[in-house]
Amino acid sequence: MKFIVDRTEAKQFEDGMKYIAIFDKDNKDWYEELKKFKTDTLKVMYNKETYLVLSTNIDATMIAPTMVGDVVEEIEYQEVKVNPNLYFVDGKVVELQNYETIKNGEIVFNRDKRIEEIKKELYDLRVERDIAPFEFEVDGVTYLQNNRSIDQSNLTRIVVMCQALKKTNFENWKFYTKEDSEKYVNLTIQDMMKMANIMQEQTTKSMAAETLLTHNLENLTDEELKKYDSKEKYEKAYKNM
């Protein structure tokens, strides 16, 4: 059963109460036609041009096709969650991904948009990995050290200062514990050089992993792009750097 709104008309009952009459191209009245829908099916209202789902309900009386081009069609019942990206395609209610569009009633894959979406995901993962804290051991105790740009700058500045003053130690460098409490520790120049190398290596690896994966995206098939798991791919690439 299917009803397509062709025109609407303002009318009134004998008692003077006004209402909007809804007709299809065969001049059939919606309020009569809705009685013909089955009771156990899902009624889907969607736009004839865009296929965007406007409403769903088992009860046809709860559907209100008031605009020309509104379509009400019944299908086998399926669970439908409220979502602004629902479309009616091939007799089913489907959720479109950001990289999909509807063309001539079919789902079309937007390859360029999907690639840009993945690039953004890889960039975010690179930034997250770049600044992630790493473990650093001093005198048998393991601490956590952030790898933000400010941490790298501070460490470089301190190393240069110590070398200029011929100092072999720096007092009260701030670390964190796994419980997120602050700990102030004295470091040797060797400790600081080692820490600087770890920071640089982490930054280099995080950028290299992103670059490798980004450059390979154009070589992937549409299906591979659709199923692409950015986090899984990035973590694997980072470990192999």
XYZ file of C-alpha atoms in Angstrom:
241
model
C 0.000 0.000 0.000
C 1.328 3.385 -1.005
C -0.076 6.896 -1.013
C 1.545 9.909 -2.700
C 0.230 13.381 -1.963
C -0.641 15.136 -5.231
C -2.645 18.059 -3.874
C -4.214 19.430 -0.715
C -7.399 21.412 -0.350
C -8.955 23.417 2.463
C -12.449 22.105 3.268
C -14.953 22.196 6.086
C -17.449 19.851 7.642
C -21.165 20.551 7.775
C -20.738 21.902 11.293
C -18.323 24.518 9.950
C -15.120 22.912 11.248
C -12.289 23.354 8.738
C -9.723 20.729 7.732
C -7.099 20.025 5.077
C -8.169 17.377 2.583
C -5.326 15.340 1.080
C -5.559 13.643 -2.333
C -3.370 11.543 -4.610
C -3.239 11.853 -8.422
C -6.306 9.591 -8.729
C -8.239 11.912 -6.434
C -8.302 9.348 -3.637
C -8.739 10.800 -0.152
C -5.972 10.102 2.368
C -8.403 9.765 5.254
C -10.148 6.945 3.408
C -7.011 5.342 2.007
C -5.251 5.126 5.386
C -7.883 2.575 6.427
C -6.482 0.182 3.811
C -3.046 -0.091 5.414
C -2.331 -3.317 7.296
C -2.195 -3.145 11.085
C 1.153 -4.916 11.596
C 3.314 -3.079 9.050
C 5.566 -0.066 9.461
C 4.243 3.043 7.760
C 7.020 5.239 6.429
C 6.474 8.807 5.275
C 9.242 10.223 3.094
C 9.806 12.942 0.523
C 9.363 11.777 -3.076
C 12.334 13.798 -4.364
C 14.914 13.438 -1.597
C 13.784 10.105 -0.073
C 14.372 11.657 3.351
C 12.268 9.877 5.985
C 9.916 12.323 7.673
C 8.017 10.016 9.998
C 7.458 6.343 10.870
C 4.708 4.621 12.798
C 2.777 1.371 12.909
C -0.455 3.332 13.218
C -1.328 5.017 9.909
C -3.527 7.537 11.703
C -0.388 8.915 13.367
C 1.146 9.798 9.991
C 0.418 13.264 8.591
C 1.266 13.638 4.865
C 0.356 17.302 4.429
C 2.835 18.416 1.746
C 2.724 17.738 -1.974
C 5.335 15.058 -2.663
C 4.929 13.336 0.693
C 4.813 9.562 0.276
C 3.389 7.084 2.771
C 4.427 3.494 2.141
C 4.059 0.402 4.281
C 6.844 -2.129 4.678
C 7.581 -5.147 6.817
C 8.150 -3.959 10.365
C 11.688 -2.968 11.322
C 13.115 -1.204 14.359
C 13.793 2.440 13.558
C 15.648 4.830 15.842
C 15.079 8.564 15.664
C 17.790 9.916 13.388
C 17.974 12.904 10.988
C 19.928 10.823 8.439
C 17.252 8.207 7.703
C 16.272 7.608 4.076
C 13.891 5.241 2.315
C 15.859 3.131 -0.174
C 14.946 -0.192 -1.806
C 11.951 -0.646 0.452
C 13.886 -0.146 3.683
C 14.669 2.632 6.124
C 18.441 3.108 6.091
C 20.863 5.449 7.819
C 23.208 7.265 5.477
C 26.825 7.807 6.437
C 28.378 11.249 6.035
C 30.031 10.122 2.809
C 26.834 8.782 1.189
C 24.130 10.570 -0.804
C 20.927 9.572 -2.592
C 20.816 9.803 -6.383
C 17.893 8.490 -8.455
C 16.682 6.550 -5.452
C 19.997 4.763 -4.873
C 22.761 5.204 -2.321
C 25.838 6.743 -3.937
C 29.276 6.571 -2.338
C 31.109 9.912 -2.219
C 34.713 8.716 -2.413
C 36.371 12.126 -2.031
C 34.294 12.980 1.021
C 35.122 9.645 2.664
C 38.844 10.171 2.064
C 38.684 13.637 3.629
C 36.806 12.181 6.595
C 39.499 9.536 7.116
C 42.261 12.134 6.790
C 40.625 14.140 9.575
C 40.414 11.022 11.759
C 44.083 10.208 11.127
C 45.095 13.777 11.916
C 43.232 13.672 15.232
C 44.848 10.334 16.087
C 48.283 11.742 15.248
C 47.766 14.736 17.526
C 46.507 12.486 20.308
C 49.449 10.103 19.975
C 51.993 12.913 19.623
C 51.185 14.506 22.987
C 50.387 11.268 24.832
C 52.308 10.777 28.117
C 55.092 8.195 28.069
C 56.787 6.304 30.897
C 60.205 7.466 32.057
C 62.290 5.842 34.777
C 64.520 7.722 37.219
C 66.427 5.855 39.936
C 64.193 2.807 39.584
C 60.927 4.758 39.812
C 58.634 5.059 36.776
C 56.911 8.361 36.107
C 54.702 9.756 33.348
C 55.970 12.554 31.130
C 53.745 14.582 28.801
C 54.909 15.257 25.260
C 53.230 18.566 24.499
C 55.124 21.201 22.527
C 55.537 23.253 25.707
C 57.137 20.249 27.444
C 59.597 19.833 24.588
C 60.403 23.549 24.581
C 60.972 23.650 28.343
C 63.233 20.621 28.227
C 65.290 22.020 25.335
C 65.658 25.367 27.105
C 66.806 23.698 30.322
C 69.325 21.456 28.541
C 70.831 24.459 26.750
C 70.993 26.392 30.021
C 72.678 23.518 31.861
C 75.241 23.102 29.109
C 75.986 26.836 29.086
C 76.435 26.879 32.877
C 78.259 23.534 32.843
C 75.671 22.076 35.203
C 75.189 18.319 35.250
C 71.881 18.275 37.151
C 68.521 20.007 37.147
C 66.400 20.106 40.287
C 62.640 19.633 40.603
C 61.538 18.565 37.158
C 57.798 17.894 37.334
C 56.568 14.407 36.492
C 53.195 12.761 37.054
C 52.337 9.406 38.556
C 49.792 6.951 37.174
C 47.466 8.267 39.873
C 47.860 11.732 38.287
C 49.672 13.252 41.254
C 52.655 15.562 40.733
C 56.189 14.491 41.636
C 59.263 16.733 41.522
C 62.460 14.869 40.671
C 66.105 15.829 40.175
C 67.449 14.924 36.721
C 70.942 14.506 35.318
C 71.848 15.984 31.953
C 71.879 12.407 30.646
C 68.292 11.908 31.881
C 67.178 15.030 30.080
C 68.937 14.108 26.836
C 67.353 10.658 26.945
C 63.923 12.156 27.591
C 64.367 14.621 24.721
C 65.178 11.750 22.364
C 62.027 9.886 23.422
C 59.928 13.001 22.842
C 61.398 13.523 19.388
C 60.999 9.871 18.467
C 57.345 9.873 19.547
C 56.624 13.015 17.541
C 58.425 11.672 14.466
C 56.680 8.286 14.606
C 53.253 9.822 15.100
C 53.709 12.069 12.053
C 55.214 9.288 9.929
C 52.297 6.954 10.660
C 49.786 9.610 9.616
C 51.720 10.427 6.426
C 52.057 6.773 5.417
C 48.358 6.041 5.839
C 47.179 9.287 4.257
C 49.253 8.760 1.113
C 47.844 5.239 0.710
C 44.169 6.231 0.814
C 43.927 6.907 -2.926
C 45.030 3.321 -3.612
C 42.150 1.778 -1.656
C 38.951 0.473 -3.220
C 35.564 1.965 -2.365
C 34.748 -1.026 -0.156
C 38.054 -0.701 1.689
C 37.363 2.983 2.307
C 33.870 2.244 3.602
C 35.218 -0.286 6.117
C 38.334 1.709 7.019
C 39.033 1.662 10.761
C 41.271 4.691 11.296
C 42.172 3.907 14.903
C 43.120 0.293 14.188
C 45.152 1.241 11.106
C 46.923 4.085 12.881
C 47.903 2.054 15.954
C 49.304 -0.709 13.750
C 51.267 1.740 11.587
C 52.660 3.528 14.652
C 53.904 0.278 16.203
C 55.624 -0.679 12.959
C 57.491 2.628 12.637
